[in-house]
mmCIF file of C-alpha atoms in Angstrom:
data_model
loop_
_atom_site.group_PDB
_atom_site.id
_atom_site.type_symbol
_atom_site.label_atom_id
_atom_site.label_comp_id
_atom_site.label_asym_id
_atom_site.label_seq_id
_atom_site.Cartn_x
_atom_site.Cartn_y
_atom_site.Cartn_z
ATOM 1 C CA UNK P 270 30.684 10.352 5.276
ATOM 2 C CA UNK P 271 30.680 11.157 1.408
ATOM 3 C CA UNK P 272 33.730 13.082 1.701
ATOM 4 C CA UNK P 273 35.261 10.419 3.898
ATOM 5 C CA UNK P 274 34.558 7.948 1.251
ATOM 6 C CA UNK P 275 35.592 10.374 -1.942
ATOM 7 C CA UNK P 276 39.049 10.951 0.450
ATOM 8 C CA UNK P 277 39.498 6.978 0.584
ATOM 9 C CA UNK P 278 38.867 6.447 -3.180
ATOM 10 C CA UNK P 279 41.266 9.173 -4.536
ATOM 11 C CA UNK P 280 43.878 8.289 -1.909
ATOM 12 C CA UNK P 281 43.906 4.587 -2.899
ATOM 13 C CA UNK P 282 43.967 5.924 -6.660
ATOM 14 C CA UNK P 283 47.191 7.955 -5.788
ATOM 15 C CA UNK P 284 48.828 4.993 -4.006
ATOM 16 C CA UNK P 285 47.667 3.115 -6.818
ATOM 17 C CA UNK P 286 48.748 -0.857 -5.479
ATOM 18 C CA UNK P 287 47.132 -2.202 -8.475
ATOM 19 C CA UNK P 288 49.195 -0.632 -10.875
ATOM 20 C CA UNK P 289 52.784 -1.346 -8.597
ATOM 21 C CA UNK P 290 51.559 -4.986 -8.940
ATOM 22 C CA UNK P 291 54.092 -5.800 -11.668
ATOM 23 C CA UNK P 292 56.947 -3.319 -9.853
ATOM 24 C CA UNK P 293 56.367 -5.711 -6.387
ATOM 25 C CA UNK P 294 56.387 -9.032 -8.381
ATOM 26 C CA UNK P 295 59.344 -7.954 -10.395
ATOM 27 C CA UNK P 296 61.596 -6.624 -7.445
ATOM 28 C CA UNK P 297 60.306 -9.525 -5.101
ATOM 29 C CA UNK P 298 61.351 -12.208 -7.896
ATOM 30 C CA UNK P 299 63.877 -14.264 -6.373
ATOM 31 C CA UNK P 300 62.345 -14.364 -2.779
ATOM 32 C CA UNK P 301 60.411 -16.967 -1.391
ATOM 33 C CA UNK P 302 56.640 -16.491 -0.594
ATOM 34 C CA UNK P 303 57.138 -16.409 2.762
ATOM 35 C CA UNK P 304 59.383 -13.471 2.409
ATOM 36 C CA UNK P 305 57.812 -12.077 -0.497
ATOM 37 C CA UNK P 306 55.031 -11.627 2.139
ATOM 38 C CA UNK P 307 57.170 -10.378 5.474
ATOM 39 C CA UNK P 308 58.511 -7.563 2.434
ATOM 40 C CA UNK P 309 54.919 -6.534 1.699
ATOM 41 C CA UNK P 310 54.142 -6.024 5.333
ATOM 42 C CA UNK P 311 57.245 -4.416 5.617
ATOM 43 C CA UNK P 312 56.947 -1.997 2.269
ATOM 44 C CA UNK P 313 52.900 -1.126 3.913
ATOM 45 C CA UNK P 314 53.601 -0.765 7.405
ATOM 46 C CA UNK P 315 56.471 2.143 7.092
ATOM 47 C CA UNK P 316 54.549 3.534 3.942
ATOM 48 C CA UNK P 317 51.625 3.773 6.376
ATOM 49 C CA UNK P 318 53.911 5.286 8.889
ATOM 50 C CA UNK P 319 55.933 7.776 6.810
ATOM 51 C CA UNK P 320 51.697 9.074 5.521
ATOM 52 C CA UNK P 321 50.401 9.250 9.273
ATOM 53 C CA UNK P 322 53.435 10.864 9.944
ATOM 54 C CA UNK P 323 52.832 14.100 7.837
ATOM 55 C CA UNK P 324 49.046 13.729 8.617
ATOM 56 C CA UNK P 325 50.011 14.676 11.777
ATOM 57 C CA UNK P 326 52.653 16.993 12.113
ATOM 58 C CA UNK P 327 53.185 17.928 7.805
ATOM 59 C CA UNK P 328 50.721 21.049 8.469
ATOM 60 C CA UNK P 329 52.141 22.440 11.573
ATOM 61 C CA UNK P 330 55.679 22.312 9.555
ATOM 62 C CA UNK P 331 54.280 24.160 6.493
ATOM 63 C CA UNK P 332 52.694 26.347 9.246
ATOM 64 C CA UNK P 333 56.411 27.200 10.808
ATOM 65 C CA UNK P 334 57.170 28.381 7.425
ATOM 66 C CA UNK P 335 54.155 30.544 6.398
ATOM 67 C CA UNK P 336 52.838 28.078 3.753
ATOM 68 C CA UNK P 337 49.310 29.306 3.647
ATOM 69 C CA UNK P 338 46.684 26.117 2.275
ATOM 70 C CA UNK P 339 46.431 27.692 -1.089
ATOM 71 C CA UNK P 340 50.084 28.088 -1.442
ATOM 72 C CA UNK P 341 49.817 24.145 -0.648
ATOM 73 C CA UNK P 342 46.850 22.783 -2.763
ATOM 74 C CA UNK P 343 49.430 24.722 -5.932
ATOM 75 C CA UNK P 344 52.520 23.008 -4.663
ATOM 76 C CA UNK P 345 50.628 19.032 -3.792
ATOM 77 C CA UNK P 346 48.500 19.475 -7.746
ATOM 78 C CA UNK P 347 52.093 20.494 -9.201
ATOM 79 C CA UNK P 348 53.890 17.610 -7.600
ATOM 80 C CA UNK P 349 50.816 15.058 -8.084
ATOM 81 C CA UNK P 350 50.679 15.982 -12.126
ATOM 82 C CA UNK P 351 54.303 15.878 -12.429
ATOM 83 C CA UNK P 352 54.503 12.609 -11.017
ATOM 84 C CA UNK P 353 51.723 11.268 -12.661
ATOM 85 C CA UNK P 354 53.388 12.704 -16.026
ATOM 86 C CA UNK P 355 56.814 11.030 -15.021
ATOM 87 C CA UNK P 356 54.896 7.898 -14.513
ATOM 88 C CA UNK P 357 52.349 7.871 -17.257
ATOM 89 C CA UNK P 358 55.697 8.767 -20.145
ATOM 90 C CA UNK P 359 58.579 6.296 -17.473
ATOM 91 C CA UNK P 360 59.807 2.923 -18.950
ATOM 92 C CA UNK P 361 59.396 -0.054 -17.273
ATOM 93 C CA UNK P 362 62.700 -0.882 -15.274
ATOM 94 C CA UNK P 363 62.657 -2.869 -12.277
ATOM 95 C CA UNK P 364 65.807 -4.724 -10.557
ATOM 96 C CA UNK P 365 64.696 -8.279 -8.957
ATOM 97 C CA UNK P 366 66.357 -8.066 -5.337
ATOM 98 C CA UNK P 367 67.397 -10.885 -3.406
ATOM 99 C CA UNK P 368 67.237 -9.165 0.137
ATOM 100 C CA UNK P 369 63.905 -7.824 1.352
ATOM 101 C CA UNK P 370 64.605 -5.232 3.972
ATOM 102 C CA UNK P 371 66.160 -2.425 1.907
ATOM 103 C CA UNK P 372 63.114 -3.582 -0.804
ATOM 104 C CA UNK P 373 60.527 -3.231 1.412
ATOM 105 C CA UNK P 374 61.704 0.630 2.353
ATOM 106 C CA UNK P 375 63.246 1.626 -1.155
ATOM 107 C CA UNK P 376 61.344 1.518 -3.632
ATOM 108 C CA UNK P 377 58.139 -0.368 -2.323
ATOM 109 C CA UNK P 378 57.176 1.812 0.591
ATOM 110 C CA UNK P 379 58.939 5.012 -0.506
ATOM 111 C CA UNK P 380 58.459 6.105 -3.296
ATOM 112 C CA UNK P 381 55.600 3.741 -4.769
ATOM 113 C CA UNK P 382 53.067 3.689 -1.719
ATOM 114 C CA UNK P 383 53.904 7.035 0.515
ATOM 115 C CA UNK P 384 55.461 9.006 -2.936
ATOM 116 C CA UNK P 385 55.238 12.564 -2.693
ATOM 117 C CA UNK P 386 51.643 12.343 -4.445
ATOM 118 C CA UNK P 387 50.502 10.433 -1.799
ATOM 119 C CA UNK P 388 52.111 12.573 0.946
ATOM 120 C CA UNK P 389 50.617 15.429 -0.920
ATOM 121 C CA UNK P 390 47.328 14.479 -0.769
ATOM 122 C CA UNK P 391 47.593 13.080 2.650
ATOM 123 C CA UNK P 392 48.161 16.620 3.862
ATOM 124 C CA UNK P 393 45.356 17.779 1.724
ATOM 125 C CA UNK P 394 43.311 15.403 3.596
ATOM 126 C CA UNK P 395 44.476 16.583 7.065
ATOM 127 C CA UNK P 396 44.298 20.074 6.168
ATOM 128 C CA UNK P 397 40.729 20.118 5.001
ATOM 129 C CA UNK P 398 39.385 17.287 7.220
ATOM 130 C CA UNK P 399 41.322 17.241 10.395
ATOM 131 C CA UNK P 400 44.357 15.003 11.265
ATOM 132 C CA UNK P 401 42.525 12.009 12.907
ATOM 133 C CA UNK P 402 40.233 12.128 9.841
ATOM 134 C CA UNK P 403 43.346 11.414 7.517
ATOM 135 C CA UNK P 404 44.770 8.821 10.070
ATOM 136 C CA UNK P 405 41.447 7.115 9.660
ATOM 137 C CA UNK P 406 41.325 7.172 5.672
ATOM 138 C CA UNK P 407 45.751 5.856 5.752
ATOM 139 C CA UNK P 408 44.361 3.126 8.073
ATOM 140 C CA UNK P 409 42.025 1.686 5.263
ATOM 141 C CA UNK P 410 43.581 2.633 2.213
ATOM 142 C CA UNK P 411 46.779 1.072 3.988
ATOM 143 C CA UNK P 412 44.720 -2.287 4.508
ATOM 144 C CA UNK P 413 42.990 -2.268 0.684
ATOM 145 C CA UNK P 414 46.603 -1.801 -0.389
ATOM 146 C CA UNK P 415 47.856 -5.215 1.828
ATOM 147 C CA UNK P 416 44.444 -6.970 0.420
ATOM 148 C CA UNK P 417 45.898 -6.099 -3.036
ATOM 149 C CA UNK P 418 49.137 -6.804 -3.287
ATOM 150 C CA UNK P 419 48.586 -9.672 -0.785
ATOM 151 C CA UNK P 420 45.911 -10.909 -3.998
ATOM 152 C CA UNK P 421 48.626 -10.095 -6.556
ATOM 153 C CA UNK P 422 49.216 -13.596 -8.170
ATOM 154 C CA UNK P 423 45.548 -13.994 -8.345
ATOM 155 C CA UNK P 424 45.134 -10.192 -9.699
ATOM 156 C CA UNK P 425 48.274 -10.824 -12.063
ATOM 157 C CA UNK P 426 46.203 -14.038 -13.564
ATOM 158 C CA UNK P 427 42.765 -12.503 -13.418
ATOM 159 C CA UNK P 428 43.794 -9.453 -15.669
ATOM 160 C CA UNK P 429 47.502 -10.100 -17.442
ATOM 161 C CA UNK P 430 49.836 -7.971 -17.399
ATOM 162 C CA UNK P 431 48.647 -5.752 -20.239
ATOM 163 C CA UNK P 432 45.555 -5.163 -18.379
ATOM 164 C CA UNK P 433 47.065 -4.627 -15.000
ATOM 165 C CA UNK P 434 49.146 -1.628 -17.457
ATOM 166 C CA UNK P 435 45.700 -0.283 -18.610
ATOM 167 C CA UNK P 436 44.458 0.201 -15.455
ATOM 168 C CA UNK P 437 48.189 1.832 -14.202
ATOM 169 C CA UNK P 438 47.678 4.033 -16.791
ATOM 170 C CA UNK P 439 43.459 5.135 -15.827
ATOM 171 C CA UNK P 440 44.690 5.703 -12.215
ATOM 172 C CA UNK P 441 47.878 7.838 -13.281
ATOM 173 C CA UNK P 442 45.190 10.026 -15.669
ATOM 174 C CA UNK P 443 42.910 10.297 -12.905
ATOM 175 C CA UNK P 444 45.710 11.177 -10.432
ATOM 176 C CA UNK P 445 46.621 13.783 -12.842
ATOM 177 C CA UNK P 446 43.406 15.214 -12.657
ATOM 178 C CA UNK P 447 43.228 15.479 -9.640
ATOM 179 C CA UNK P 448 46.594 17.406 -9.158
ATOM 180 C CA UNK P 449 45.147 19.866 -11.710
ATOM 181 C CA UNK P 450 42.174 20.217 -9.912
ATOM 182 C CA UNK P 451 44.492 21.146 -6.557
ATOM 183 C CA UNK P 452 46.207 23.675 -8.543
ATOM 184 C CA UNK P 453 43.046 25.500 -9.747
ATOM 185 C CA UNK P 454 41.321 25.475 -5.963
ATOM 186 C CA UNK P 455 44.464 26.723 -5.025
ATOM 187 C CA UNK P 456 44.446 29.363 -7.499
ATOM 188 C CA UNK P 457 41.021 30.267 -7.026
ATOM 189 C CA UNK P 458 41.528 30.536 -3.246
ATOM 190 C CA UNK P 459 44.832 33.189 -4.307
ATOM 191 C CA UNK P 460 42.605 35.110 -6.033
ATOM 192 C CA UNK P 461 39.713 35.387 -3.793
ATOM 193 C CA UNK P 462 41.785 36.342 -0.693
ATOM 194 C CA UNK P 463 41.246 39.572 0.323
ATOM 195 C CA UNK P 464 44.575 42.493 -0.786
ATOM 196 C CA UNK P 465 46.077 43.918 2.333
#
């Protein structure tokens, strides 16, 4: 249950909907709450989808082309640091849009919720703790992220927009991390393995 839990709490740090507050205020501008809403369910339903997807099937495609689990934990901590770096050092730009469907795919849902951190570490999950396992953990992480954003205005008011940065900023450091960590379990793992 504790790793269940620890899976939960760094997955919702990588999707990080706090800090893509501002990004789905800004791009959902000129919409109308009601649509602003239909977009979020939108952006968090194929996010969720495009996650369960490679829970499922993501190992059994590294598998086909001999990615071994180390070889993965290097590759998911490079890609989760990078992005984190990109992030962390990335200017604010966001482009209001007046039509929600291509919104709620690109950029809410892919890259900003089901990124290739998030993927990453969504195949972590289902290597380590079995695919149903990860399904379970997208399943709530999906529905804390439609609590959030749903709570956005309120959130937005509550903390301001400089504090809603500062705590962007904690989860991108923490995501970080935990892409380094990756890489050194991963490294660890290539040095243990037995020399044929």
């Amino acid at each position: 249950m504790t790793d269940i839990f620890t899976a939960i709490i760094l997955l919702f740090v990588v999707v990080d909907p706090v800090g893509n507050i501002p990004l789905f205020m800004a791009v959902t501008s000129r919409l109308d709450p009601s649509h602003r809403r239909r977009v979020l369910l939108a952006s968090v339903a194929v996010a969720s989808g495009v996650l369960a997807l490679f829970a499922l099937f993501g190992i059994q495609f590294l598998g086909y082309f001999g990615v071994g689990i180390a070889d993965f934990m290097v590759a998911s901590g490079t890609i989760l640091a990078t992005f984190s770096i990109y992030y962390l050092l990335k200017p604010y730009e966001y482009t209001p849009a007046t039509e929600g469907v291509e919104v709620a795919v690109v950029p809410l849902a892919v890259p900003f919720l089901a990124g290739p951190a998030s993927i990453s570490y969504v195949l972590v999950i289902s290597q380590q703790m079995g695919a149903l396992t990860a399904l379970a953990v997208i399943a709530i992480v999906s529905l804390l992220t439609l609590l959030t954003l749903l709570a956005s205005d309120y959130i937005m008011k509550a903390l301001g927009i400089i504090g809603i940065r500062v705590i962007e900023k904690l989860m991108l450091l923490l995501s970080m991390t935990i892409g380094v960590a990756l890489i050194r379990k991963g490294v660890s793992m290539w040095l243990e393995a037995p020399t044929v």
